[in-house]
Coordinates of C-alpha atoms and ligand atoms in Angstrom, one line a residue:
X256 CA 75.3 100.8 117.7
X257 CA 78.8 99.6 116.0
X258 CA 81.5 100.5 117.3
X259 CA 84.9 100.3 116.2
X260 CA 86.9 97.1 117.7
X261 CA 91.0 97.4 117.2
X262 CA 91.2 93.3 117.5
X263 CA 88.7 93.0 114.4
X264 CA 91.0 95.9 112.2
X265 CA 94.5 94.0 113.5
X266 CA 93.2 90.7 111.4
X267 CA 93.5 89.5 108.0
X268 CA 92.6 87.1 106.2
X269 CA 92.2 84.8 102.7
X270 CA 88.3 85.5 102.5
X271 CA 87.6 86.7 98.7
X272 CA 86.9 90.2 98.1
X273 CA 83.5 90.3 97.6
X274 CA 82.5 93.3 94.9
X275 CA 79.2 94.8 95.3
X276 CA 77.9 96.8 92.5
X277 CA 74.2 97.8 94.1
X278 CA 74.6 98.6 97.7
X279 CA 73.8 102.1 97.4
X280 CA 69.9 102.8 97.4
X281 CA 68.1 105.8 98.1
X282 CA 64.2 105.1 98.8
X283 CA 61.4 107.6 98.0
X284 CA 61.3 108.5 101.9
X285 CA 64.6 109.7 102.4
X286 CA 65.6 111.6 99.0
X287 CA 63.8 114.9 100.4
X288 CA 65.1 114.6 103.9
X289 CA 67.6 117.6 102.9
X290 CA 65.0 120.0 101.1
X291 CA 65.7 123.1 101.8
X292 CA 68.5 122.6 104.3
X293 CA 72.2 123.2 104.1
X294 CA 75.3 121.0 104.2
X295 CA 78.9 121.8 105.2
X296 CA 81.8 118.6 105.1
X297 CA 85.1 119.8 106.4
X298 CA 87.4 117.4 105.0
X299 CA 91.0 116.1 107.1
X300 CA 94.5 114.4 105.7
X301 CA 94.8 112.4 102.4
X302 CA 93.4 112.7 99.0
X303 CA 91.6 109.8 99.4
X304 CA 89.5 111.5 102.4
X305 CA 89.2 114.0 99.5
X306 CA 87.7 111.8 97.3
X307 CA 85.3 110.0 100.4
X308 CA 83.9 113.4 100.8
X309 CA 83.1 113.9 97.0
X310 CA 81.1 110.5 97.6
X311 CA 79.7 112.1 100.6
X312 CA 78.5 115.2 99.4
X313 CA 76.8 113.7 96.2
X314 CA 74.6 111.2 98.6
X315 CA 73.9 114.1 100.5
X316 CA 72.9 116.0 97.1
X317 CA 70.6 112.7 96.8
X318 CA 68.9 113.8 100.1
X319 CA 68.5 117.4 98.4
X320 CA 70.7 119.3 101.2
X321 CA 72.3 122.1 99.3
X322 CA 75.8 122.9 100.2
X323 CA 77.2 126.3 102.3
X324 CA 81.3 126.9 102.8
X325 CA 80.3 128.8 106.1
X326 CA 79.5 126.2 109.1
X327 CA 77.9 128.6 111.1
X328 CA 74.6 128.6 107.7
X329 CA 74.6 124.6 107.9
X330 CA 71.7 122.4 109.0
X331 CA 74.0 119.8 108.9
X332 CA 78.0 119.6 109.8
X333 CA 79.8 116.6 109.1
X334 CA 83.6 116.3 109.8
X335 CA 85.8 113.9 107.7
X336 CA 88.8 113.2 109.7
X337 CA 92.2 111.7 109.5
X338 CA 93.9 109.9 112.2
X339 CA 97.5 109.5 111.0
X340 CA 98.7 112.1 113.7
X341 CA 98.1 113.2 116.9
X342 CA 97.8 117.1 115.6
X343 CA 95.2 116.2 113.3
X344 CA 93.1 114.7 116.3
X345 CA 93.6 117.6 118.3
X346 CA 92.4 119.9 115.1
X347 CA 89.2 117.5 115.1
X348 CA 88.5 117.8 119.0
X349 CA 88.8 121.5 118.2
X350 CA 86.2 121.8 116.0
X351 CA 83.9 119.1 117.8
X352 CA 84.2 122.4 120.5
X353 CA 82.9 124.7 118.4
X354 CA 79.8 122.8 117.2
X355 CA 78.9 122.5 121.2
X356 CA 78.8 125.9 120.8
X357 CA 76.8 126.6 117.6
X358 CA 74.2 123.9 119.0
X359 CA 73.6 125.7 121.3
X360 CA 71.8 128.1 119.9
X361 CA 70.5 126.5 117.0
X362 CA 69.7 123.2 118.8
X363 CA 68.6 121.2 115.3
X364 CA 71.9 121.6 113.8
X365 CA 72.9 117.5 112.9
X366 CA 76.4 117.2 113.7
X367 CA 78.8 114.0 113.1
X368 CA 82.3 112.6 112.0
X369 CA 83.5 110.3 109.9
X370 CA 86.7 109.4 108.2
X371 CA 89.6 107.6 109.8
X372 CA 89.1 109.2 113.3
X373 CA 85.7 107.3 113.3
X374 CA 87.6 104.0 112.8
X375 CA 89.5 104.9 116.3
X376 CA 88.0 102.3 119.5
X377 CA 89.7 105.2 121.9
X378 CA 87.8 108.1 119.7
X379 CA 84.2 106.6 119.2
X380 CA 84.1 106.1 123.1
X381 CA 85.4 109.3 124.0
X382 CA 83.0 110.8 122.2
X383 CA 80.3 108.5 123.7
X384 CA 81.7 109.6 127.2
X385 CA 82.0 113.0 126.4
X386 CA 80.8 114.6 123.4
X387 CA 76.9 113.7 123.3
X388 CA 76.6 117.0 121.1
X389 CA 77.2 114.6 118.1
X390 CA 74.3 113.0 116.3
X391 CA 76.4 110.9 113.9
X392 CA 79.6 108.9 114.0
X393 CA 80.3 106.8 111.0
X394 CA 83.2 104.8 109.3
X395 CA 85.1 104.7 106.1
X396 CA 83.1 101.6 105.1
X397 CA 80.0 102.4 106.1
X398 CA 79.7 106.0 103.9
X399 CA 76.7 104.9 101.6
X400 CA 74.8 104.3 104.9
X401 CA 74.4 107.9 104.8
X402 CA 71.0 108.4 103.9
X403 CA 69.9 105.5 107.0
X404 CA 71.9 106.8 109.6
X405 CA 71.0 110.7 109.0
X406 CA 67.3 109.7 108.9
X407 CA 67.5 107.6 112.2
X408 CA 69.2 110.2 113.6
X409 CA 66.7 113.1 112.7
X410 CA 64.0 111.3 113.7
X411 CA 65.7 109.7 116.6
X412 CA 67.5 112.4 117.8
X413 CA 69.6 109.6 119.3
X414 CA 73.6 109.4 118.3
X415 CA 73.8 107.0 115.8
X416 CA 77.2 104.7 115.7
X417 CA 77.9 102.6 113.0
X418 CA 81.7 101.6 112.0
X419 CA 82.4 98.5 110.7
X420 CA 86.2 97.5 111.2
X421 CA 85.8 94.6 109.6
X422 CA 88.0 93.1 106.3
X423 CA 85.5 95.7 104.2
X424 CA 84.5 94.4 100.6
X425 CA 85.0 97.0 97.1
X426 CA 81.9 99.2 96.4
X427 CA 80.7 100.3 93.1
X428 CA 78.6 102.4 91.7
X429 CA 78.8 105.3 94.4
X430 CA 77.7 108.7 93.3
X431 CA 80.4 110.9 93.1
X432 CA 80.3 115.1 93.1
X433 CA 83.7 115.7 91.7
X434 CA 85.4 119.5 93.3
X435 CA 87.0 120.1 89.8
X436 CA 85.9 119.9 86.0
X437 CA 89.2 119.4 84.8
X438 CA 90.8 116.8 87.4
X439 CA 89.5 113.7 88.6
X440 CA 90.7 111.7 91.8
X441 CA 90.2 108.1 91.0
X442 CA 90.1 105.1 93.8
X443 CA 92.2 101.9 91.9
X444 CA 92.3 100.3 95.5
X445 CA 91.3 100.6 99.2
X446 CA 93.1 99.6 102.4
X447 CA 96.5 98.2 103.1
X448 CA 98.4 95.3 104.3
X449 CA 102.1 97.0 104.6
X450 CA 101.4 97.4 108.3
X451 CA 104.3 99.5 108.8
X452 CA 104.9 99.6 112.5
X453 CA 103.9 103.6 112.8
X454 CA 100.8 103.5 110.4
X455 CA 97.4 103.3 111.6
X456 CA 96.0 103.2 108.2
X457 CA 96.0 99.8 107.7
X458 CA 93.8 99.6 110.9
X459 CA 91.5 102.7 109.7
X460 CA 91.1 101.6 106.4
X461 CA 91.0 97.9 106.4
X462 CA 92.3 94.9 104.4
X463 CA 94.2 95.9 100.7
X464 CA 91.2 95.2 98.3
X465 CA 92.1 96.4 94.8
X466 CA 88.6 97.4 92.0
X467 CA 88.8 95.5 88.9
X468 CA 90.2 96.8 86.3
X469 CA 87.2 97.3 83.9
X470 CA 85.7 99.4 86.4
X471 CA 88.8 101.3 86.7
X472 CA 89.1 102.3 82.7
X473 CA 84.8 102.6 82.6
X474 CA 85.4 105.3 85.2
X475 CA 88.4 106.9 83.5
X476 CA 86.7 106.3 79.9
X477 CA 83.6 108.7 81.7
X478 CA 86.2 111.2 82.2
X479 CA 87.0 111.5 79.2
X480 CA 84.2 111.8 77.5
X481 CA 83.6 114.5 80.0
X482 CA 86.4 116.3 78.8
X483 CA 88.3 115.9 82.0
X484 CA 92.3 116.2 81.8
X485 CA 93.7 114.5 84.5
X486 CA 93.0 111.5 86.5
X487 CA 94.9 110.4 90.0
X488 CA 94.8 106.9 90.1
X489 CA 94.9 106.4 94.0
X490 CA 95.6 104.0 96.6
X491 CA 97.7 104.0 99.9
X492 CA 100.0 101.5 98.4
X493 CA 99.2 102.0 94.7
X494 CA 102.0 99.7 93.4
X495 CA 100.6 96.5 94.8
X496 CA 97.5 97.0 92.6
X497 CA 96.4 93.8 91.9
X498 CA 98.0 91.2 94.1
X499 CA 95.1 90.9 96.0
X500 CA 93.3 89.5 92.6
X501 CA 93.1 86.1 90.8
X502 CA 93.9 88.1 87.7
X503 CA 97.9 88.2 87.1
X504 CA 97.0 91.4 85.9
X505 CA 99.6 94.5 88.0
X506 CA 99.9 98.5 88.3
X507 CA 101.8 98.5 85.4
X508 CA 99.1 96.9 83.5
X509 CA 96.3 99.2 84.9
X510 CA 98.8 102.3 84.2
X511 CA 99.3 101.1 80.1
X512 CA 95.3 100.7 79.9
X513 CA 94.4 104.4 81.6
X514 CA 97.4 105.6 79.1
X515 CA 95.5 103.9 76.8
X516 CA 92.2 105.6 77.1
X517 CA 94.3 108.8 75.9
X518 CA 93.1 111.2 79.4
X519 CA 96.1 113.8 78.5
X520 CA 96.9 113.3 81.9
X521 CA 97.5 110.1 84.3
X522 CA 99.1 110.6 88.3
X523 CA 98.9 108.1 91.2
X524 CA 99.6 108.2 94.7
X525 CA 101.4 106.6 96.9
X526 CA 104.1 104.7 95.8
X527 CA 105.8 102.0 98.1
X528 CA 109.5 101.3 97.2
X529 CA 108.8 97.3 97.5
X530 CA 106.1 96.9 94.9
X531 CA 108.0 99.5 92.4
X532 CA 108.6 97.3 89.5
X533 CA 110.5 97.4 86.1
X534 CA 107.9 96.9 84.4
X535 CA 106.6 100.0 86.2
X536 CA 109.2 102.1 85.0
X537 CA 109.3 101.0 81.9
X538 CA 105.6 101.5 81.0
X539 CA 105.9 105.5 82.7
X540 CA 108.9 106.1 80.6
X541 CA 106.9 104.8 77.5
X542 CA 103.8 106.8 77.9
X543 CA 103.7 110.6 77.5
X544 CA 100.0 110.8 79.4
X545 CA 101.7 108.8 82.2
X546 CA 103.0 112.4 84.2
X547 CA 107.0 112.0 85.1
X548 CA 106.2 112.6 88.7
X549 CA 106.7 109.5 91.4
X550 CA 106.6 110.0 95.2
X551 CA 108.4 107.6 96.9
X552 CA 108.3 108.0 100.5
X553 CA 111.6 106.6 102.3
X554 CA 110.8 107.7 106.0
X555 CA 114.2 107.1 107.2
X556 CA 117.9 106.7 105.5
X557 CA 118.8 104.7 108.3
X558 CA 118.4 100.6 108.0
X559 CA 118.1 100.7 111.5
X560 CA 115.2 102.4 111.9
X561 CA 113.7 101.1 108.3
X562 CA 113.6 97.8 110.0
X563 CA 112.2 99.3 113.7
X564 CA 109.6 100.4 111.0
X565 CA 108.7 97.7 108.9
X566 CA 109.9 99.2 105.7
X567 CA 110.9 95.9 104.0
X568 CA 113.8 97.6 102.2
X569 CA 117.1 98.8 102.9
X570 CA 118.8 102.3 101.6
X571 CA 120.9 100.7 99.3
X572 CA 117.5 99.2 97.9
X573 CA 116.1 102.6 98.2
X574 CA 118.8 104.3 96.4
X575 CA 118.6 101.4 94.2
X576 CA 115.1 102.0 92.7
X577 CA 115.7 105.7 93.1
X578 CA 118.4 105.7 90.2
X579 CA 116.9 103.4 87.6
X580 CA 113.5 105.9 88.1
X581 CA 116.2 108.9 87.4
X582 CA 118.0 107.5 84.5
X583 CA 114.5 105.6 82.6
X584 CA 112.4 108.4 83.3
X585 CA 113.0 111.8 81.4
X586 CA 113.0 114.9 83.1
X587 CA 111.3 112.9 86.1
X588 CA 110.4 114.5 89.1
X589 CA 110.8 112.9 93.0
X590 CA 109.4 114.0 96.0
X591 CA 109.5 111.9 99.2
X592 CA 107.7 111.9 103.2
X593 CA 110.1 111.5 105.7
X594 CA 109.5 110.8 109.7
X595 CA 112.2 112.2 111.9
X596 CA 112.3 110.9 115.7
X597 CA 111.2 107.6 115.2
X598 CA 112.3 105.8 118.9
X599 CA 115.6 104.9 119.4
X600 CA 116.8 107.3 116.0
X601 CA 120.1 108.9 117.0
X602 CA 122.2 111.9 115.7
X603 CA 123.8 108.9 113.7
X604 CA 120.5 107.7 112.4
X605 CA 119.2 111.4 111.4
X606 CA 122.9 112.2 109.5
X607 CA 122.3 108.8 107.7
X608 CA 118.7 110.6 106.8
X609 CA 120.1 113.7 105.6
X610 CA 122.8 112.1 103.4
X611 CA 119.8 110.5 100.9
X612 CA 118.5 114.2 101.0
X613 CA 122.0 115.2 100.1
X614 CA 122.2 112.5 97.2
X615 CA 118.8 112.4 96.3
X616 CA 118.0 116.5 95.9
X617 CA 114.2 115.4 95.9
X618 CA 111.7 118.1 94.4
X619 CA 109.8 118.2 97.5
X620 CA 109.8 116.3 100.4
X621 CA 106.4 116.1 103.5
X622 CA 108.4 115.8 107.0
X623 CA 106.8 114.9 110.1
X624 CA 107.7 114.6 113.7
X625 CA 106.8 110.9 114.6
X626 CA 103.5 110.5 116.2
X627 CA 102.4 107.4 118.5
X628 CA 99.6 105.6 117.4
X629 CA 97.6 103.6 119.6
X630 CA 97.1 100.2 118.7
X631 CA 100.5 100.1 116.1
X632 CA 104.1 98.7 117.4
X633 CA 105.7 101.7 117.6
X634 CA 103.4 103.1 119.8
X635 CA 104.5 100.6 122.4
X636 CA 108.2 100.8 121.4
X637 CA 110.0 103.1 124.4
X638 CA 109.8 107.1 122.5
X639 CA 113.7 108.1 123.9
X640 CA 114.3 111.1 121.5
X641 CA 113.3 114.4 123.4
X642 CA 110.7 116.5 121.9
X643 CA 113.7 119.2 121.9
X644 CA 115.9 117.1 119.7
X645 CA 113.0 116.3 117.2
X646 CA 111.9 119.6 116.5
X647 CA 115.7 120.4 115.9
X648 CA 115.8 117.6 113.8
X649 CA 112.8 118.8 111.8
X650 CA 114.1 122.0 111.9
X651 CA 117.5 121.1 109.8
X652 CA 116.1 118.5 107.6
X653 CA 113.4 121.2 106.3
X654 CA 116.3 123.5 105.8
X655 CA 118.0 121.1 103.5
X656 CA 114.6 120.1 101.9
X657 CA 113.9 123.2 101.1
X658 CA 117.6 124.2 99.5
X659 CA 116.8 121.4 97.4
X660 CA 113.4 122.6 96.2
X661 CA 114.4 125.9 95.7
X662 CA 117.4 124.1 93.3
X663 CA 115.3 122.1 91.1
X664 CA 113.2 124.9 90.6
X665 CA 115.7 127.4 89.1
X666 CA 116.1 124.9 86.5
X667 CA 112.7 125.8 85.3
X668 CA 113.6 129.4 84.9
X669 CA 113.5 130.5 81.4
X670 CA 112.1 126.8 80.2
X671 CA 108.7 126.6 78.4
X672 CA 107.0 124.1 80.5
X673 CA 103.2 122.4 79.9
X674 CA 101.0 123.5 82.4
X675 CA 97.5 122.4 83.2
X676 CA 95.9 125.7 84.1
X677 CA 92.7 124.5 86.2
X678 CA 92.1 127.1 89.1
X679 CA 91.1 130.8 89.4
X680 CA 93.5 133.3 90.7
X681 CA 92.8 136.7 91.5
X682 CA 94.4 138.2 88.6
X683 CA 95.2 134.5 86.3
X684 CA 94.9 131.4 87.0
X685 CA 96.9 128.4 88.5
X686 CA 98.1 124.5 87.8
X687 CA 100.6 122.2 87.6
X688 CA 103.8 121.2 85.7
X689 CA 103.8 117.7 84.7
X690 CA 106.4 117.2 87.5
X691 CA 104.1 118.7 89.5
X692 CA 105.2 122.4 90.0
X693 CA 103.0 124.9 91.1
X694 CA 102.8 127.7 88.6
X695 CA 101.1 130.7 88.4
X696 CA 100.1 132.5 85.3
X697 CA 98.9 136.2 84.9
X698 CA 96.7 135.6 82.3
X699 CA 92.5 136.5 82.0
X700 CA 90.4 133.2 82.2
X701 CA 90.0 132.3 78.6
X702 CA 91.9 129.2 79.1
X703 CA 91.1 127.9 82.2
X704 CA 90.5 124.0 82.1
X705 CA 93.2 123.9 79.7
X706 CA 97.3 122.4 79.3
X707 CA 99.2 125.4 77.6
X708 CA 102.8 126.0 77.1
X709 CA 104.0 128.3 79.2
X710 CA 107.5 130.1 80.1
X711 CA 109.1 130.3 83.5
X712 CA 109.7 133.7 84.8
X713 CA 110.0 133.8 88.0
X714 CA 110.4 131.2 90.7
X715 CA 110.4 130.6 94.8
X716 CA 110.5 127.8 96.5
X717 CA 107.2 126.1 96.2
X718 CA 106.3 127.2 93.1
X719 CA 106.6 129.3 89.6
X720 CA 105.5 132.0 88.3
X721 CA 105.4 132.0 84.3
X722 CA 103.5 134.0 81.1
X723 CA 101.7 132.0 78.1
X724 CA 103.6 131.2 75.0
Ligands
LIG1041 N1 103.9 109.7 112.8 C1 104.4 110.6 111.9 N2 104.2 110.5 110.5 C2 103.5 109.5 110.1 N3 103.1 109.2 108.8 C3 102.3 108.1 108.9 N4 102.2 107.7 110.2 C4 102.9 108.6 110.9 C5 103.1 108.7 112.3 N5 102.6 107.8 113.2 C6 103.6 109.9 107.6 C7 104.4 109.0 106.7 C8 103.5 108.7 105.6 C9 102.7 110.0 105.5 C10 101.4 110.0 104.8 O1 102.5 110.3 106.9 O2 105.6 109.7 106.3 O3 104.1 108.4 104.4
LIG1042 FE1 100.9 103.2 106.2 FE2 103.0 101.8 105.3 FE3 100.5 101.3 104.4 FE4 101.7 103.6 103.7 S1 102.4 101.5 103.2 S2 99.6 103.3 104.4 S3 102.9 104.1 105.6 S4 101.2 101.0 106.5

């Protein structure tokens, strides 16, 4: 057993970043494990937990388990989870109720989580206290260990615990069963070292280790030749791509040599304001595969509470950045997360919040009522904002958030707009703007998988409705 150790995830240090391109092996004795059984991965929180699941489902393809969307047909239930709030825990223990329940009458079900929750000390030994239902509990870097730890545990039938909280090194070569044929999530770097004092991804995810850039443009170059149309280059501090290598080589070089490979379509996610360069900007503004479409999370518009948080900016810096993305980058789009009821934020704090809203007008904006962490700073700071006054808080900012999404989007109206149409509707199909819109099209299938012009006809608040050109 390994458990998770909070000490181990706290540290960091100047080791090199080992690269391992072979790790992943899957031996003659465990590649039929799965025949003839079923698989279902519910998958928590980021994209990136997206993307560990598309790992996850293609080892478990290796193993020959076929995959169900119905939990209640699977021989095998794994949960990826995210840890970043409380009410994504709770959603977690939820579930980990139900499968009691189904294992009880179906007793050989294999049930486990992994994902961020896993990386949790306080988790892994509540569930070793009270949740022996579980067969599996495993990391986010221990995912190729798959194949080992399902077979111990089959054969077992003991819970097998393995999460590593250590620095973590970069693994290549991971089979990959991408959700879409048409859009591609690609890693560019794991981990962070922000440590801003409400995150507990920089304990969940380990030490910022960024892939090199050849295998970066290999993957993308695949892609391509696939016929893929878009990549999202992701990270949880994409921006600092880089500084972690001997290589003098930054996101704004990596973003020129994806633009390069000529995918029609290049996004990345998430953006810190610190790391935002020129030379950023300049390269986005340049590029026409390079989507106009930054989110830059702020969290507060108070300098107060940026600095009870850890931001390393100010608003003025903020606002700063914010205006040289507007004026360099046509017809760009900006969306934003925001944490209302950090401790200690007063009315004062929240008007000073709702003033960037005013002057920024973002296209979108994720708000969330802040959530202690255990093991982060602000955990242990005293939480003196009611639960009353938060939800109010919530409450007013959404209101202006979404007056402000609604706005930017009746500028579409009557606009012909490029949309990537890459999902089935009932009666058309579905994609996104460049600045990332939501748009529906009644149209028959013939062109899904493809960018067409389309005109705006209709539009809500979250998205737009529109007819082909
Ligand atoms: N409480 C509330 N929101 C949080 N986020 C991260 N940690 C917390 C927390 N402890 C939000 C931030 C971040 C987004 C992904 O989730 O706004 O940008
Ligand atoms: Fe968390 Fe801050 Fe790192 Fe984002 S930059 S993952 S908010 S610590």
């Amino acid at each position: 057993m390994l458990k998770p150790n909070l000490n181990e995830a706290k540290q960091r240090n100047r080791e090199k970043i080992l690269v391992k391109t072979n790790e992943y092996i899957i031996n003659d004795q465990i590649k039929d494990i799965g025949l003839g059984k079923k698989y279902f991965v519910k998958t928590y929180g980021c994209q990136m937990n997206e993307h560990d699941t598309e790992n996850i489902k293609a080892i478990l393809e290796d193993m020959s388990y076929e995959e169900v969307d119905n939990m209640e047909e699977a021989d095998l239930i794994l949960l990826n989870t995210c840890a970043i709030r409380e009410n994504a825990h709770n959603k977690v223990f939820g579930m980990i109720g139900r499968i009691k329940t189904l294992k009880e009458s179906k007793p050989d079900i294999i049930a486990g989580i992994c994902g961020c929750m896993a990386q949790e000390e306080k988790v892994v030994d509540e569930i070793l206290k009270k949740y022996r239902h579980l067969d599996l509990v495993f990391g986010t870097h221990n995912i190729i260990n798959l194949p080992n730890l399902l077979s111990k545990a089959i054969t077992s039938k003991e819970m097998q615990v393995e999460v590593l909280s250590g620095q973590g090194s970069v693994l290549e070569n991971i089979p990959v069963k991408r959700d879409s044929k048409y859009k591609a999530w690609v890693n560019i770097m794991y981990g962070c070292d922000k440590f801003c004092t409400y995150c507990i991804v920089p304990y969940t995810r380990g030490k910022q280790r960024s892939r090199l850039p050849e295998h970066i443009i290999d993957e993308v170059k695949e892609l391509v030749s696939k016929n893929y149309q878009e990549v999202t280059l992701l990270g949880q501090n994409v921006n600092a791509y880089g500084k972690d290598l001997d290589l003098e080589y930054t996101m704004a070089n990596l973003l020129e040599s994806v633009a390069k490979t000529n995918i029609p379509r290049i996004r990345f996610v998430t953006s810190h304001p610190w790391d935002f360069s020129d030379e950023m900007i300049d390269i986005i503004a340049k590029y026409d595969n390079i989507m106009p479409y930054i989110h830059l999370p702020i969290q507060s518009g108070s300098n107060r509470i940026l600095k009870l948080m850890g931001r390393r900016y100010t608003k003025e810096e903020y606002l700063t950045l914010f205006d040289k993305i507007k004026n360099k980058i046509p017809n760009v789009s900006v969306t934003t997360d925001i944490i209302v009821g950090f401790p200690n934020e007063t009315e004062q704090d929240f008007q000073d919040t709702l003033d960037i809203v005013e002057y920024c007008k973002y296209d979108l904006a994720y708000t969330f009522i802040f959530s202690a962490r255990e093991g982060t700073p602000a955990a242990k700071m005293e939480d003196n904002v009611s639960l009353e006054d938060k939800k109010q808080r919530l409450y007013k900012l959404n209101e202006r958030i979404n007056y402000y999404a609604k706005e930017n989007n009746l500028k579409y109206l009557g606009k012909t707009v490029k949309v990537l149409l890459d999902k089935k509707e009932k009666n058309g199909l579905s994609g996104y703007t460049e600045t990332m819109k939501s748009v529906y099209v009644d149209t028959d299938h013939q062109y899904l998988g493809q960018i067409k012009e389309v005109e705006i006809t209709d539009v809500r608040t979250w998205s737009l409705k529109g007819k082909i050109k």
